[in-house]
mmCIF file of C-alpha atoms in Angstrom:
data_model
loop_
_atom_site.group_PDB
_atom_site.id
_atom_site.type_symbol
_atom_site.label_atom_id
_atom_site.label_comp_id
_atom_site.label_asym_id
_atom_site.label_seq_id
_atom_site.Cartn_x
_atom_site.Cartn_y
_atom_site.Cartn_z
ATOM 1 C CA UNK A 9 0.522 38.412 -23.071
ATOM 2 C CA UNK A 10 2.931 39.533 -20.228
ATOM 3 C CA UNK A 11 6.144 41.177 -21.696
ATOM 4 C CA UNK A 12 9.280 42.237 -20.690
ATOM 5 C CA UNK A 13 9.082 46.575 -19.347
ATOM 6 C CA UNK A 14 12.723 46.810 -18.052
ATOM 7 C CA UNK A 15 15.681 44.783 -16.206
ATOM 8 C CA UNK A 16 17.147 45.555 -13.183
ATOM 9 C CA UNK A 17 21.292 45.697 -11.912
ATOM 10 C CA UNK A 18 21.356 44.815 -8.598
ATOM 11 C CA UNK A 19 24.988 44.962 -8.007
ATOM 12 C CA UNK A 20 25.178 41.365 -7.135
ATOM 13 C CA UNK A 21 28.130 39.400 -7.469
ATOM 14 C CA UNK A 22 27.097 35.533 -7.175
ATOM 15 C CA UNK A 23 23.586 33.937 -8.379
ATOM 16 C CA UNK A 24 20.411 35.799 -7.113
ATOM 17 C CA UNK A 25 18.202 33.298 -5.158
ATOM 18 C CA UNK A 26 14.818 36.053 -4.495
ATOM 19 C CA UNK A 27 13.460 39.277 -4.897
ATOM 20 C CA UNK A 28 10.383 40.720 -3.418
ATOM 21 C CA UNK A 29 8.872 44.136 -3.994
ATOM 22 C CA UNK A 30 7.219 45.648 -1.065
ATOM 23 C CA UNK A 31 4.050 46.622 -0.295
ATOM 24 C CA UNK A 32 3.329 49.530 -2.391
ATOM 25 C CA UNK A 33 5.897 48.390 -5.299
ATOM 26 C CA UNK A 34 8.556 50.999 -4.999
ATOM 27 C CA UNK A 35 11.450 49.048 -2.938
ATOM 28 C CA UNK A 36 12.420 45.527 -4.429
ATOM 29 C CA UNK A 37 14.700 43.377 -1.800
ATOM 30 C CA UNK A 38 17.151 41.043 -3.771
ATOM 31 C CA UNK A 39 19.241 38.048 -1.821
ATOM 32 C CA UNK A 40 22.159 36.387 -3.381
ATOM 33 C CA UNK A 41 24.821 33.359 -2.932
ATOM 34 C CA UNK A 42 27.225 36.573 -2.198
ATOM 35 C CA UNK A 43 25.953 36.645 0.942
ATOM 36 C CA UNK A 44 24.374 40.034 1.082
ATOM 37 C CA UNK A 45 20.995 41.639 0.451
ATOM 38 C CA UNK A 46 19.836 44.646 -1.166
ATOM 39 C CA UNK A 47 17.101 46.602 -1.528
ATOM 40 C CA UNK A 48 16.833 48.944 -4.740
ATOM 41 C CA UNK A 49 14.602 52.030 -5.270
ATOM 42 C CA UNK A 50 12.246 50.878 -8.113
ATOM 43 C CA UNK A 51 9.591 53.875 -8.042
ATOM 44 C CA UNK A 52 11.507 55.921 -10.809
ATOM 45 C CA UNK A 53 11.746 55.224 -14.361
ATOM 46 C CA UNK A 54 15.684 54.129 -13.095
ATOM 47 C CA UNK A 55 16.793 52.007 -10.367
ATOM 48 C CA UNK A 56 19.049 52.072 -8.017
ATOM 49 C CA UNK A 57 20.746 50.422 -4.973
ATOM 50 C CA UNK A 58 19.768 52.492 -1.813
ATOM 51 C CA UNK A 59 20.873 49.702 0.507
ATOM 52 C CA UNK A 60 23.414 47.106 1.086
ATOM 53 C CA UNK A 61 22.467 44.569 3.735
ATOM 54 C CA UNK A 62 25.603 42.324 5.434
ATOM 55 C CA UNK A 63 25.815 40.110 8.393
ATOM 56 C CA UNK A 64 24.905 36.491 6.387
ATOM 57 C CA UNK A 65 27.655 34.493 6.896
ATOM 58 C CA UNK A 66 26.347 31.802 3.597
ATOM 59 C CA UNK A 67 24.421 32.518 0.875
ATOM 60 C CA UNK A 68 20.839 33.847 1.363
ATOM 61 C CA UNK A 69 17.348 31.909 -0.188
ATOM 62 C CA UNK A 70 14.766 33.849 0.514
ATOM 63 C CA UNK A 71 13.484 37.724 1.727
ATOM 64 C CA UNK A 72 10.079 38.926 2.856
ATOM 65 C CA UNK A 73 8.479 42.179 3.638
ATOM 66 C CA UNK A 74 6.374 42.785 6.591
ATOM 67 C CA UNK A 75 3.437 45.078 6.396
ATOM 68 C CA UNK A 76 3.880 48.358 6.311
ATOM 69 C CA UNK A 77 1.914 48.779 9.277
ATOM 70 C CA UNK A 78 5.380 47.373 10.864
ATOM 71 C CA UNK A 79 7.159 50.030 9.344
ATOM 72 C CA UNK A 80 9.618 49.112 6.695
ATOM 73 C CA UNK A 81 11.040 45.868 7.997
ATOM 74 C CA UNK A 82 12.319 43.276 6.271
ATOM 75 C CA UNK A 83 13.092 39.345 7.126
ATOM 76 C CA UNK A 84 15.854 37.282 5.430
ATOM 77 C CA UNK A 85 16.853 33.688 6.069
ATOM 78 C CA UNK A 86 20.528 31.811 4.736
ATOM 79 C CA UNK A 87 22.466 28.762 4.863
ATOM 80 C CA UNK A 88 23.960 30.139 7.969
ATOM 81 C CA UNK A 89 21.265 28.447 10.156
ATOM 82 C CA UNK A 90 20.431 32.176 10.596
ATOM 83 C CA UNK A 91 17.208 34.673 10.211
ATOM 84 C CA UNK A 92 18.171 38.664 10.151
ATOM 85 C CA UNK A 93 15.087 41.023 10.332
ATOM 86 C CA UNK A 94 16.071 44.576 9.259
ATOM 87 C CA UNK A 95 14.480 47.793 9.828
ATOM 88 C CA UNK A 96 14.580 50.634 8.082
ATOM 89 C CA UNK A 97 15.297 53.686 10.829
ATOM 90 C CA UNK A 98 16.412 57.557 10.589
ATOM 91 C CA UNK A 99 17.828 58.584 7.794
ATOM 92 C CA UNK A 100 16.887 55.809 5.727
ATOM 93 C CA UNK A 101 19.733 53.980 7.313
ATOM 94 C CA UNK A 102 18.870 50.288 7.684
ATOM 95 C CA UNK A 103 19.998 47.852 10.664
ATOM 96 C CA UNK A 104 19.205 44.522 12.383
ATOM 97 C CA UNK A 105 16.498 44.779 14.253
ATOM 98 C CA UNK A 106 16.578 40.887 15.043
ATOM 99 C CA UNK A 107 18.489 37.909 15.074
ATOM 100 C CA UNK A 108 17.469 33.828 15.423
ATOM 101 C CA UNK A 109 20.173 31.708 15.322
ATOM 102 C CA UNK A 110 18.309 28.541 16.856
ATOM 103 C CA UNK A 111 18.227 26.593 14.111
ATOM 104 C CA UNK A 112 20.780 23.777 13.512
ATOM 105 C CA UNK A 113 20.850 24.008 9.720
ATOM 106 C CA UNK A 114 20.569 26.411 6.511
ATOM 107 C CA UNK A 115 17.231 28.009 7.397
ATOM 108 C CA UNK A 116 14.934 27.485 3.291
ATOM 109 C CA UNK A 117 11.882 29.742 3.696
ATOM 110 C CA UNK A 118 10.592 32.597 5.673
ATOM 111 C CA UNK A 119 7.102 34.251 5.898
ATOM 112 C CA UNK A 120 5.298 36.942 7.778
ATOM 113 C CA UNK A 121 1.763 36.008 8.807
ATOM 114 C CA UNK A 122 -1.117 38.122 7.950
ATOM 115 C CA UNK A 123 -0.587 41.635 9.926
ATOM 116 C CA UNK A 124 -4.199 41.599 11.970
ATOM 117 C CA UNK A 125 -2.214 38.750 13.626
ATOM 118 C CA UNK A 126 0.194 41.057 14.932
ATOM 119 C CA UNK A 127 4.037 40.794 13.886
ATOM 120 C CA UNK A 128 4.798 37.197 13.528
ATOM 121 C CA UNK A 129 7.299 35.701 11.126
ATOM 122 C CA UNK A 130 7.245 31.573 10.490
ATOM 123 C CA UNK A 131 10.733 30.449 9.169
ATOM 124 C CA UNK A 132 11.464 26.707 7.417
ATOM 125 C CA UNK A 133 14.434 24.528 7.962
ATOM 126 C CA UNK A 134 16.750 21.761 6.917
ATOM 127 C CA UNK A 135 16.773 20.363 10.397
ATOM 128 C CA UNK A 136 13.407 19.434 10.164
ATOM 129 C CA UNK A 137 11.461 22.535 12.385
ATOM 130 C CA UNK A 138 9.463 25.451 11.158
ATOM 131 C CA UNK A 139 9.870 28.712 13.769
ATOM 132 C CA UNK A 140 7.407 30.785 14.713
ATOM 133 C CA UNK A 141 8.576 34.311 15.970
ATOM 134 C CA UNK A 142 6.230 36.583 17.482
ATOM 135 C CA UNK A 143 6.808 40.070 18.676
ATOM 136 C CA UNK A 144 5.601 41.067 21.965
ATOM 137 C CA UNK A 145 6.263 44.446 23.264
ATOM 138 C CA UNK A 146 9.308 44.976 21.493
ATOM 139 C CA UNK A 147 10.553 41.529 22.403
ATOM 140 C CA UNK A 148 10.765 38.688 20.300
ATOM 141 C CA UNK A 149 8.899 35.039 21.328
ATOM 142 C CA UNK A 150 9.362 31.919 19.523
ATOM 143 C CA UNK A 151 7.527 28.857 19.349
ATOM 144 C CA UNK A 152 9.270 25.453 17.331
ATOM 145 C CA UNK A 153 7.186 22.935 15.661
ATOM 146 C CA UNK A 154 9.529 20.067 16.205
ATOM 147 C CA UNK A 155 9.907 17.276 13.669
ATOM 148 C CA UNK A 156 7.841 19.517 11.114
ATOM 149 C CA UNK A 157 9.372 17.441 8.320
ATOM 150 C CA UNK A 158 11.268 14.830 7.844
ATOM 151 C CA UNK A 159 14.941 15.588 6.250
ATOM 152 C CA UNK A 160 14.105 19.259 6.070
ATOM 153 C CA UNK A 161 11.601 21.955 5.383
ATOM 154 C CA UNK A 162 11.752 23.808 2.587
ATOM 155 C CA UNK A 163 8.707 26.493 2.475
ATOM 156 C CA UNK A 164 6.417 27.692 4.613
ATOM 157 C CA UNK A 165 3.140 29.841 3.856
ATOM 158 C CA UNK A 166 0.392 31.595 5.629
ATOM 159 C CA UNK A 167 -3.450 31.671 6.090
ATOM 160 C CA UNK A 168 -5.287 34.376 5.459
ATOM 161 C CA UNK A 169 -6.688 35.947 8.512
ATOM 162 C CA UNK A 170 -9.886 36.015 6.779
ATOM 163 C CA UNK A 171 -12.400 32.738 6.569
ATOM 164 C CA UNK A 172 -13.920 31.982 3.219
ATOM 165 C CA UNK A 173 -16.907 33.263 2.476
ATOM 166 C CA UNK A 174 -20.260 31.673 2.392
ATOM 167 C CA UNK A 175 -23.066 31.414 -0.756
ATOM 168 C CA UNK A 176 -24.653 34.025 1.291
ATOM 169 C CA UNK A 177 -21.579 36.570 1.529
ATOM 170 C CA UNK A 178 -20.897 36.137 4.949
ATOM 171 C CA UNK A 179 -17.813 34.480 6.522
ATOM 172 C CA UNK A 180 -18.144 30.799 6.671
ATOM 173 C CA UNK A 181 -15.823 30.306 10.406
ATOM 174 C CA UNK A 182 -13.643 32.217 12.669
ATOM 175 C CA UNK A 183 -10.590 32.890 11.390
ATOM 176 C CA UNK A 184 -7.880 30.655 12.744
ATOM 177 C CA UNK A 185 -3.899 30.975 12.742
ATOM 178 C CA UNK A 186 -3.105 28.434 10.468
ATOM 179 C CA UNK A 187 0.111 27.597 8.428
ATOM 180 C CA UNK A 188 0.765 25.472 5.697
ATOM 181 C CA UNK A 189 4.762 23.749 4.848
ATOM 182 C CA UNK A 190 6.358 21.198 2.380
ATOM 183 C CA UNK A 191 9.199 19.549 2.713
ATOM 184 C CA UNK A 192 11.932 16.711 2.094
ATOM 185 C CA UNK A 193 9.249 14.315 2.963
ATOM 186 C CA UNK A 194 7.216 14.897 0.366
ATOM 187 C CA UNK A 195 4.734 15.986 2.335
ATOM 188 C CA UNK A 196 2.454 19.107 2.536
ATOM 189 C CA UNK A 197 1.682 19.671 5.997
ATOM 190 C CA UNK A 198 -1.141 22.396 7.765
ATOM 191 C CA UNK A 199 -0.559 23.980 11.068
ATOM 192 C CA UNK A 200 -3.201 25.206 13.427
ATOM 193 C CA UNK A 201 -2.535 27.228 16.984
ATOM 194 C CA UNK A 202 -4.669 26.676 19.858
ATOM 195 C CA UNK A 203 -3.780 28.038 22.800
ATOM 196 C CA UNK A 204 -0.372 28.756 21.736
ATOM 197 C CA UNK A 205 0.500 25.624 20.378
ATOM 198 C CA UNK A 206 1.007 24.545 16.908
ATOM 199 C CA UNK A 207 -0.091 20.824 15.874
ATOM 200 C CA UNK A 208 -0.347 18.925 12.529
ATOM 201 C CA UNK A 209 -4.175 19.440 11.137
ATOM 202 C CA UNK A 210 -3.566 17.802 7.599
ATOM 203 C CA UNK A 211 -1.248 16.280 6.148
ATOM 204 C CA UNK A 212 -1.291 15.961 2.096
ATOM 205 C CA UNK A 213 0.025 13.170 0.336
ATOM 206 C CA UNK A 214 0.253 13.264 -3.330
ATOM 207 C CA UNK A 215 3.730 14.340 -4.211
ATOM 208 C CA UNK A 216 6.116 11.514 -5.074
ATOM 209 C CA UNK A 217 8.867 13.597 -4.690
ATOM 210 C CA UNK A 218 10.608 16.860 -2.337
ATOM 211 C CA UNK A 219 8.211 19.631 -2.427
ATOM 212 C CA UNK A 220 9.915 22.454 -3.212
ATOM 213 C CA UNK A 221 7.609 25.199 -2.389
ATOM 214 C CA UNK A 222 3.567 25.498 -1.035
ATOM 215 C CA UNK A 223 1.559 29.008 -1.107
ATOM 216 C CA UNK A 224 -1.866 29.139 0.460
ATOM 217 C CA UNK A 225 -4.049 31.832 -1.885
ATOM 218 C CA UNK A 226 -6.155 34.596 -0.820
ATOM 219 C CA UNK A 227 -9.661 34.147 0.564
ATOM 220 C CA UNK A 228 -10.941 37.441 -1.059
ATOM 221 C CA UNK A 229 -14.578 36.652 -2.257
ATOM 222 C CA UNK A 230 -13.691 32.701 -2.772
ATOM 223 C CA UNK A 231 -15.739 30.082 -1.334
ATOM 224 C CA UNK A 232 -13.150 27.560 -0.083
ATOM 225 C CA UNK A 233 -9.376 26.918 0.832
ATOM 226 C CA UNK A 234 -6.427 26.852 -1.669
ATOM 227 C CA UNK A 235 -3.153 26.021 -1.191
ATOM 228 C CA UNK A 236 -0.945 25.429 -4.432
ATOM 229 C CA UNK A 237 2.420 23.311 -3.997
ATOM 230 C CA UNK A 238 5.159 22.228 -6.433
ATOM 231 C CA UNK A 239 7.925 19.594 -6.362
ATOM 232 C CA UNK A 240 10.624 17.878 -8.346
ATOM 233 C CA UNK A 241 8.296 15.241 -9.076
ATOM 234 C CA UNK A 242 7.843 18.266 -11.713
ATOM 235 C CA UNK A 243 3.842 18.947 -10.567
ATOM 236 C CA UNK A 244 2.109 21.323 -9.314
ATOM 237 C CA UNK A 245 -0.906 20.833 -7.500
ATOM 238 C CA UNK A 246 -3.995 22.772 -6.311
ATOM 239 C CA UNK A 247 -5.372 21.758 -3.056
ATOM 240 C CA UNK A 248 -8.969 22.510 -2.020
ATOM 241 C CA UNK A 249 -11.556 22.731 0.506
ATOM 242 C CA UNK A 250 -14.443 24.005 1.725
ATOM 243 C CA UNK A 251 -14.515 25.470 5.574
ATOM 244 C CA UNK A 252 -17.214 23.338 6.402
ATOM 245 C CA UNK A 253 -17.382 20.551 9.375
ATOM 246 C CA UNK A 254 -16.458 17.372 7.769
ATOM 247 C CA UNK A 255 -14.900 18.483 4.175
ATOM 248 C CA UNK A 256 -11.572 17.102 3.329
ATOM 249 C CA UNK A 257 -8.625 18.684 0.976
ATOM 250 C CA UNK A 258 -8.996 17.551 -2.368
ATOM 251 C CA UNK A 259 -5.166 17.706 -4.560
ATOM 252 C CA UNK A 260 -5.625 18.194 -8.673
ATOM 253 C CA UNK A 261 -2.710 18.244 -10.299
ATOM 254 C CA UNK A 262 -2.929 21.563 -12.123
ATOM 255 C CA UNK A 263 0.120 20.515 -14.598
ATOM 256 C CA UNK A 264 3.309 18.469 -15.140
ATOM 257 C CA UNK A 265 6.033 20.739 -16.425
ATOM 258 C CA UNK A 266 9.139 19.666 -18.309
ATOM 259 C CA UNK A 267 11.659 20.883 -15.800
ATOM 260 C CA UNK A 268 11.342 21.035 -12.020
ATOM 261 C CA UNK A 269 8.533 24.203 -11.285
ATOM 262 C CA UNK A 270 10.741 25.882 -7.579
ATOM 263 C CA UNK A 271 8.497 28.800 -6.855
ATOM 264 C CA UNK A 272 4.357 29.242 -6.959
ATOM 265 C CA UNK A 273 3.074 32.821 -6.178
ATOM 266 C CA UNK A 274 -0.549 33.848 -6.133
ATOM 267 C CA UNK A 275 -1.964 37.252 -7.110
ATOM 268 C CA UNK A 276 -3.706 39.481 -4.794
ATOM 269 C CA UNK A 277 -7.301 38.046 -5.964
ATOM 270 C CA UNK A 278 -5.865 34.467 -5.396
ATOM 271 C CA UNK A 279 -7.196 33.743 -8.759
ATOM 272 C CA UNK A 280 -4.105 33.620 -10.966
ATOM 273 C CA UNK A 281 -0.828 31.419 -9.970
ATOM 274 C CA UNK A 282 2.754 31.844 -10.736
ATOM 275 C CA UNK A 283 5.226 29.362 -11.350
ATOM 276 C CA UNK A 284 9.128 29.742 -12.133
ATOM 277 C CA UNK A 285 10.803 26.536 -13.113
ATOM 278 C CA UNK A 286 14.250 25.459 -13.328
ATOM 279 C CA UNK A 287 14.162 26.025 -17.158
ATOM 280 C CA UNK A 288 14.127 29.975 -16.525
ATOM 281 C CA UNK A 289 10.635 29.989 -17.531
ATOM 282 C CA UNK A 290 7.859 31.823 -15.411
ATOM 283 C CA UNK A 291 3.685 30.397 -16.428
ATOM 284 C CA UNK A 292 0.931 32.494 -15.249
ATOM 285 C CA UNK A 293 -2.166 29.860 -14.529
ATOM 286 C CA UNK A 294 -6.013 30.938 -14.221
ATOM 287 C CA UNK A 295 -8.886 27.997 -13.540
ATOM 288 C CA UNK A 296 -11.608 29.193 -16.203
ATOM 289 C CA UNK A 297 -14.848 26.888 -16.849
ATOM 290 C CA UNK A 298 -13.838 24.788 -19.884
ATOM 291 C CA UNK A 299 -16.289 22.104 -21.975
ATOM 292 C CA UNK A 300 -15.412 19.156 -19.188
ATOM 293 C CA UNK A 301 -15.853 21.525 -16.153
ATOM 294 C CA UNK A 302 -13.033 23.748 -14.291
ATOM 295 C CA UNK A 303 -9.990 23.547 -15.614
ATOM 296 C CA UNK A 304 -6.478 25.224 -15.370
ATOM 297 C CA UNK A 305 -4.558 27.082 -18.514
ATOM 298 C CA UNK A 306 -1.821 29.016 -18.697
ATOM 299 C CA UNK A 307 -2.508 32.629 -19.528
ATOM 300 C CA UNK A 308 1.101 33.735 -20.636
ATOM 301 C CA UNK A 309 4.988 32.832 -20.358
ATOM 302 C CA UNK A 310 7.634 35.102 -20.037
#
């Protein structure tokens, strides 16, 4: 049973739309409808605000953390058609270390690829593209996958850099940068570079409704492919597959909730799921081996 430890004030002033701890769990980054984000020192048995990010000229959906590889580097993404990357430098002092401003509408969802890819950040959008940013010698590329979407995208999720592994232990493939979105289309769509280009691998059709957020799991010791998505048609579903030649992605809805389920969030192992709902209420899901095969419960609520 999963229970409440502590709360945090983060100082905001308008509704909080995401918060992210970092790598090692002592920074959390918060981003709010006030336009600004902040990242709090969490290590101690008190928090506090350490810094207070500006330059979002709309409210701000979404933050990630980069590896700490990277350094401590942060990506944030608003209604303001904009993404801000900020670095932490001397003095703990943070500052923009990037700006894209080529998208034509609010920009929903922003994600850093696995790190053994190098520094690469894929961002989701209401006008329909997902960008890919890549830093190259302290210069920053990008690559648009045009007409991602339909209407808009609205998340976008990584890979692992790792293949699944086999019966036998070993690694079933070579790794591939791959990419998974949703979007106003109802559609969850997978991404695959060759040669510097992105194009459309799959494309999953079972949603009857906007998908509101995807989140491909972690490979570590699992056999096959999983990518969980959610949607206003109030489902989630777990998608599967093996990285064999030939196998396809198989969708099971994993549940129907009573109010629309926004967020999905897998745990390190990739073996337990998150979901936050529109009700306030936050599930944690687990697939154990029940009397009519695998099936999905829910391990706690908070």
């Amino acid at each position: 049973m999963v229970s409440l430890s502590s709360t945090v004030d983060t100082s905001h002033e308008d509704m909080i739309h995401d918060a992210q701890l970092d790598y090692y769990g002592k920074k959390l980054a918060t981003c709010s409808s006030d336009r600004t984000v902040k990242i709090l020192d969490v290590s101690g048995p008190s928090q506090r605000v350490i810094a207070d990010l500006t330059g979002h000229q709309g409210p701000v959906w979404q933050v990630a953390w980069a590896h700490p590889s990277f350094g401590n580097v942060l990506a944030s993404c608003s209604y303001d058609h904009k993404v801000i990357i900020w670095q932490e430098g001397a003095n703990s002092r943070w500052q923009k270390l990037y700006e894209y401003d080529k998208h034509l509408s609010s920009v929903n969802s922003v994600c850093w690829a696995p790190h053994e890819w190098g520094m690469v950040l894929a961002c989701g959008s209401s006008d329909g593209t997902v960008s890919v940013l890549t830093c190259v010698d302290n210069e920053w590329e990008n690559r648009i996958i045009k007409n991602a979407h339909a209407v808009g995208c609205n998340a976008v999720s990584w890979a692992p850099a790792t293949a699944p592994l086999t019966v036998a232990g070993q690694s079933s493939a070579p790794a591939v940068k791959r990419l998974v979105s949703g979007g106003c289309d109802n559609l969850v769509k997978i991404w695959r570079e060759d040669n510097g280009q992105w194009t459309e691998e799959h494309r999953l059709e079972q949603h009857t409704d906007w998908v509101r957020d995807c989140a491909w799991a972690p490979t570590i010791g699992q056999p096959s492919l999983t990518i969980a998505s959610c949607s206003q048609d109030r489902q989630v579903i777990i998608w599967t597959k093996d990285d064999s030649a030939g196998s396809v992605w198989q969708g099971k809805v994993m549940h129907t909730f009573e109010d629309t389920p926004w967020h999905v969030s897998w745990s390190i192992t990739g073996d337990v799921l998150a979901v936050s709902c529109g009700d306030n209420k936050v599930t944690l899901w687990k697939e154990s081996l029940g009397a009519s095969g695998l099936v999905w419960t829910q391990l706690s609520e908070v």
